[in-house]
C-alpha positions in Angstrom: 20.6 9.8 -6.1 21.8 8.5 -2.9 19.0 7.2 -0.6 21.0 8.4 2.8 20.1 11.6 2.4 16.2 11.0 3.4 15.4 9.8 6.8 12.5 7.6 7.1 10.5 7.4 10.1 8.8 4.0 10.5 4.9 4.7 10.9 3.4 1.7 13.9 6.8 -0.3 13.2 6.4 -1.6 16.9 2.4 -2.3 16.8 2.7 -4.2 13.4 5.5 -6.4 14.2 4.1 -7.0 17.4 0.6 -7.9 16.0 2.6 -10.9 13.8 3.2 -12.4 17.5 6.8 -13.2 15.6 7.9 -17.2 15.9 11.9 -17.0 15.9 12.1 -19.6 13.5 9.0 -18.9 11.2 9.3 -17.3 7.7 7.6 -14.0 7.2 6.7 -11.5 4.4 7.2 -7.9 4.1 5.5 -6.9 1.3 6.9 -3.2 1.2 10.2 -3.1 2.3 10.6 0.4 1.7 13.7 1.8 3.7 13.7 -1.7 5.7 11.9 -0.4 9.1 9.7 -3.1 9.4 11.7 -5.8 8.2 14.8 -4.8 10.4 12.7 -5.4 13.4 11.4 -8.4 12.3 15.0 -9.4 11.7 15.7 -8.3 15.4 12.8 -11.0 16.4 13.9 -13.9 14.1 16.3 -16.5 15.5 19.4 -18.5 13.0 16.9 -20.6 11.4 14.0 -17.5 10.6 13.7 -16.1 7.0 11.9 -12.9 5.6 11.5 -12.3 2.1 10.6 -8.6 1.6 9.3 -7.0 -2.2 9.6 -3.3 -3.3 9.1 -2.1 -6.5 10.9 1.2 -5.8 15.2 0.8 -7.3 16.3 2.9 -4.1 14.7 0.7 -2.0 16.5 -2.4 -3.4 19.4 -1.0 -3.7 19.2 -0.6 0.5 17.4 -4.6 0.8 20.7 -6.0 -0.8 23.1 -4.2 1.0 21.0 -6.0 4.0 20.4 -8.9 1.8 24.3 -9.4 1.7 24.8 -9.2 5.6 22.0 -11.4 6.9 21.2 -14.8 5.0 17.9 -15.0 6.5 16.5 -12.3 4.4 15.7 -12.4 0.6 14.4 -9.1 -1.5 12.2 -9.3 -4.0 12.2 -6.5 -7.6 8.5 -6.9 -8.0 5.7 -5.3 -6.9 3.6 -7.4 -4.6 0.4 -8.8 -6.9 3.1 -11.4 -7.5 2.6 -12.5 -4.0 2.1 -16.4 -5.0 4.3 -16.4 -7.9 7.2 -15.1 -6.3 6.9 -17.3 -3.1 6.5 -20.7 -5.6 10.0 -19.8 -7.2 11.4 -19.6 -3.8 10.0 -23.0 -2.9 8.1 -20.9 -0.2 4.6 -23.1 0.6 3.8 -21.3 3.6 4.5 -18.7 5.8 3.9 -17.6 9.3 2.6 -13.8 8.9 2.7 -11.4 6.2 3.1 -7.2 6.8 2.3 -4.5 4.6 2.9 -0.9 5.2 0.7 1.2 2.2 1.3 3.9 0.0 4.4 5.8 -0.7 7.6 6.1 1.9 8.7 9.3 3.3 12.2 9.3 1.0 9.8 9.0 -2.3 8.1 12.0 -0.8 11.0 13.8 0.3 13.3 13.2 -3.1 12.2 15.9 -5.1 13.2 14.4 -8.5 10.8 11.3 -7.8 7.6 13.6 -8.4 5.5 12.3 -6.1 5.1 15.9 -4.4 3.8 19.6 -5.2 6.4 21.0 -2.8 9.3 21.0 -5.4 9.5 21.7 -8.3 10.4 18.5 -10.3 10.1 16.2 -13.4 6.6 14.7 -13.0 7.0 11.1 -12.5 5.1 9.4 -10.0 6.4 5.9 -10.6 7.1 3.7 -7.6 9.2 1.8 -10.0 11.3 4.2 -11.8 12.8 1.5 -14.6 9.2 1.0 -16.6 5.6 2.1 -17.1 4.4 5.2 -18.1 5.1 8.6 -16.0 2.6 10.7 -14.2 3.5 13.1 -17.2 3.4 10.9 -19.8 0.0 9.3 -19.1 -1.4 13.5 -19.0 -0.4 13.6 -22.2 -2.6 10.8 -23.9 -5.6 10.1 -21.7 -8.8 11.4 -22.5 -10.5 13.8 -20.5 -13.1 11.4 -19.1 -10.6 9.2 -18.0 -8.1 11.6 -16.5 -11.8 13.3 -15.0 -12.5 9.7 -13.3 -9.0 9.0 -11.9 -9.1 12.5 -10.0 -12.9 11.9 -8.9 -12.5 7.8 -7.9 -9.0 7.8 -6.7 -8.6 11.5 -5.2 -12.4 11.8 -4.1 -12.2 15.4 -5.5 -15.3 17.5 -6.3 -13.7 19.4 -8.6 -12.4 16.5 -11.1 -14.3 17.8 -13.8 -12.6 21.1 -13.7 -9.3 19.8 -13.3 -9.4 17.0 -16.1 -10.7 20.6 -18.3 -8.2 22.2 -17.4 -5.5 19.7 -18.1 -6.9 19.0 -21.5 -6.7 22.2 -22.4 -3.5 23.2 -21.0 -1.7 20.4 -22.7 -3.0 21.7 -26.2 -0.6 24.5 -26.1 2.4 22.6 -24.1 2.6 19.6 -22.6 2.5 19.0 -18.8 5.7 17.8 -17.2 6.6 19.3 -14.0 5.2 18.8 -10.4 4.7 23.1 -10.1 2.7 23.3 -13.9 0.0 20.6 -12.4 0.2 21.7 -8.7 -0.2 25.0 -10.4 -3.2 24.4 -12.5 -5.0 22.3 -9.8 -5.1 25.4 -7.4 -6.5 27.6 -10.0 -9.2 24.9 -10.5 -10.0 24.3 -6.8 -12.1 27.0 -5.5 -12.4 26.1 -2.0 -9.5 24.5 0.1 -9.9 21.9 3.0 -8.0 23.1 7.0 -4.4 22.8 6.3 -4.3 21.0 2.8 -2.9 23.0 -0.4 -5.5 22.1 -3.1 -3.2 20.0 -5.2 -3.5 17.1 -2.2 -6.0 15.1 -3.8 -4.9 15.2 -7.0 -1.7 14.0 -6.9 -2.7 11.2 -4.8 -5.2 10.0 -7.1 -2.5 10.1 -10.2 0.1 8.6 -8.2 -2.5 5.4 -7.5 -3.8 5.5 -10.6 -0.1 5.3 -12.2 1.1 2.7 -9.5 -2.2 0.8 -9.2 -2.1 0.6 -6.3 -5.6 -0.6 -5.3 -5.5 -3.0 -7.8 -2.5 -4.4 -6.6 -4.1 -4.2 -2.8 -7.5 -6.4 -3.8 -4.7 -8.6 -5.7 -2.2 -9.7 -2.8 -5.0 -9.8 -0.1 -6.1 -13.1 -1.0 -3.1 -14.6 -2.1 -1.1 -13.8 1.2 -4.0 -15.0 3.4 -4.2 -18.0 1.8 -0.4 -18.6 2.5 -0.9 -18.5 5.9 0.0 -20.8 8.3 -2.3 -22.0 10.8 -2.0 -18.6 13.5 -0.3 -17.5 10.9 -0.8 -13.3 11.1 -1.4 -10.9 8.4 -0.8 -7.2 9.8 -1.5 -4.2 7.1 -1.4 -0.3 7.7 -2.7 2.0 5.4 -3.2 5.5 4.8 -6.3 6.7 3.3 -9.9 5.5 3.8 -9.8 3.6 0.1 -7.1 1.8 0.9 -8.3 1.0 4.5 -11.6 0.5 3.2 -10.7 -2.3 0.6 -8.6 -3.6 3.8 -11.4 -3.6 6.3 -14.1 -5.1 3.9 -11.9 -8.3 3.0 -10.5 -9.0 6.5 -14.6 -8.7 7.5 -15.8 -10.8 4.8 -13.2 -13.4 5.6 -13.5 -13.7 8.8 -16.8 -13.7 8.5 -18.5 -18.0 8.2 -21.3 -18.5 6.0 -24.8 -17.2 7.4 -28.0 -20.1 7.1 -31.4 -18.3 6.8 -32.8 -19.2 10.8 -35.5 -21.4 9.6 -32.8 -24.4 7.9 -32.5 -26.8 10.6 -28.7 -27.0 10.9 -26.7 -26.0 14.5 -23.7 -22.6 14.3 -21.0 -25.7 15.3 -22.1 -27.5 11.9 -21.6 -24.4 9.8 -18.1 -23.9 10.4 -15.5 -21.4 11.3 -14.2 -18.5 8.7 -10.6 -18.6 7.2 -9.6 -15.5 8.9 -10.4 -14.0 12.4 -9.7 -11.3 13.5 -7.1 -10.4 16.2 -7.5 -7.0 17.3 -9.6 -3.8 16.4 -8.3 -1.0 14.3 -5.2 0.3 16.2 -3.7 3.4 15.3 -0.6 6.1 16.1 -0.4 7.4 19.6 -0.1 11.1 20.5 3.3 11.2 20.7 4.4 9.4 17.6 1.7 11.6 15.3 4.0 14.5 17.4 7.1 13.1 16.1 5.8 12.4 12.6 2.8 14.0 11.3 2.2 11.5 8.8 1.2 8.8 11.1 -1.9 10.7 11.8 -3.7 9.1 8.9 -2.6 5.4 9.6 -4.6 2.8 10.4 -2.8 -0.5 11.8 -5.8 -4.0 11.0 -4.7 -7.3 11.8 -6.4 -10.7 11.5 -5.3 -14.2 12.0 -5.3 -17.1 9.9 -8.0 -20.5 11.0 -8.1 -23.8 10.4 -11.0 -23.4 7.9 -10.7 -24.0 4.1 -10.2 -21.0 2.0 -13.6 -20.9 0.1 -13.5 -19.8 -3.5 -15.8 -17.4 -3.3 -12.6 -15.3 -1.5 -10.2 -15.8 -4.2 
């Protein structure tokens, strides 16, 4: 399916580029390329001798990186999702870079393409997959898991009270005939939801806890934290926006603990100079989406933009 047909609003795209306080000639990773926003303005910012390297895991969103890939030699696009932060950036004889972006969660054009499955407003094949060319589909993975598990994904992931009904439900229904369509679950999850939050159709949290649950992406979150710090140049900047409270939440507590030196009980006879500074400092508090651009795009009511910047100081093992 062609991938002009969705338009994709950039959420923060001038607050996180900004926050990377951009060197024209440093190298910089965008580790969710998506429809290219971000990375397009970074381009913008970048003089002859820049270079970003940018990962998706999504085919659609390739297939729009090397169309720019093949205009602009400074930029490189990775097939991979971004756990494979280190790998990928040793087989590019990358060592280090000057400030790393990631923008969370799924795009607008996976939300809006009906035949990706990501949403309950169309009826559509029910896939969920980020990465359309392998792993199992939102359906296929309703067909095999047990109850429990399906029963933790909705609970953990989704933060829905009414997992245990839903996970029933599913295990039932799926006796008779299998689950394959975004309308059947949607369907089911209302009937199972007895009481609706302001403005949000029932099936909300479930979806969102199979889609991270099929993508992992909170896994893959706790995994590329670490590794893209510890990349950083010295003032090098790493700038991430999220969506939801787990993923800002898994955000917040590693940029914290990071940034944070080690504590000495006040009786141990040593001075706060001797201690040392933390790897990471922080650069700003949480920012997040004006008035007008949550007016312009609802979705950017939910973001969160958290930036922190890269010392001098060792990175300790304890943060690997």
């Amino acid at each position: 399916m062609s991938t002009a047909a969705f338009v994709h609003r950039t959420v923060l795209l001038t607050e996180a580029v900004d926050a990377l306080a951009v060197r024209p000639d440093g190298t910089y990773v965008d580790c969710t390329f998506g429809r290219g926003g971000h990375s397009r303005a970074l381009l913008s910012r970048l003089g002859p001798n820049g270079r970003l390297i940018a990962f998706d895991k999504d085919p659609q969103a390739v297939a729009v990186a090397n169309a720019l890939a093949a205009e602009d030699t400074r930029f490189t696009i990775v097939h991979e999702g971004f756990e494979t932060f280190a790998h990928e950036l040793d087989r590019l004889a990358v060592d280090r870079v000057d400030g790393v972006l990631m923008d969370l969660g799924v795009s607008s054009p996976q939300l809006d393409d009906a035949s990706r499955g990501f949403s309950f407003r169309f009826d559509a094949p029910l896939d969920m997959r980020m990465d359309t060319t392998r792993g199992l589909t939102a359906a296929e993975w309703l067909a095999v898991a047990d109850e429990a598990d399906i029963k933790e994904v909705i609970k953990t992931y989704g933060e829905e009270r009414f997992a245990h009904k839903i996970a029933a439900a599913i295990v039932a229904t799926r006796a008779d005939a299998p689950i394959t369509t975004t309308r059947e679950l949607a369907s089911l999850v209302a009937k199972n939801v007895h009481t609706r939050e302001p403005g949000q159709d029932p099936a909300t949290r479930t979806f969102q806890a199979i889609r991270i649950y099929i993508n992992r992406e909170l896994d893959e979150l706790k995994a590329v934290l670490p590794q893209a710090a510890r990349r950083l140049s010295v003032g090098g900047r790493l700038s991430v926006i999220s969506f939801h409270s787990l993923e800002d939440r898994i955000v917040k507590h590693f940029m914290k603990d990071a940034s944070t030196a080690d504590k000495l009980p006040s009786w141990v006879p040593v001075r706060a100079a001797d201690i040392g500074e933390a790897p990471l400092k922080l650069a700003s508090k949480a920012i997040r989406a004006g008035a007008d651009e949550v007016r312009e795009n609802p979705r950017a009511r939910s973001a969160v933009l958290r930036v922190a910047e890269r010392t001098a100081a060792p990175w300790p093992e304890s943060l690997r």
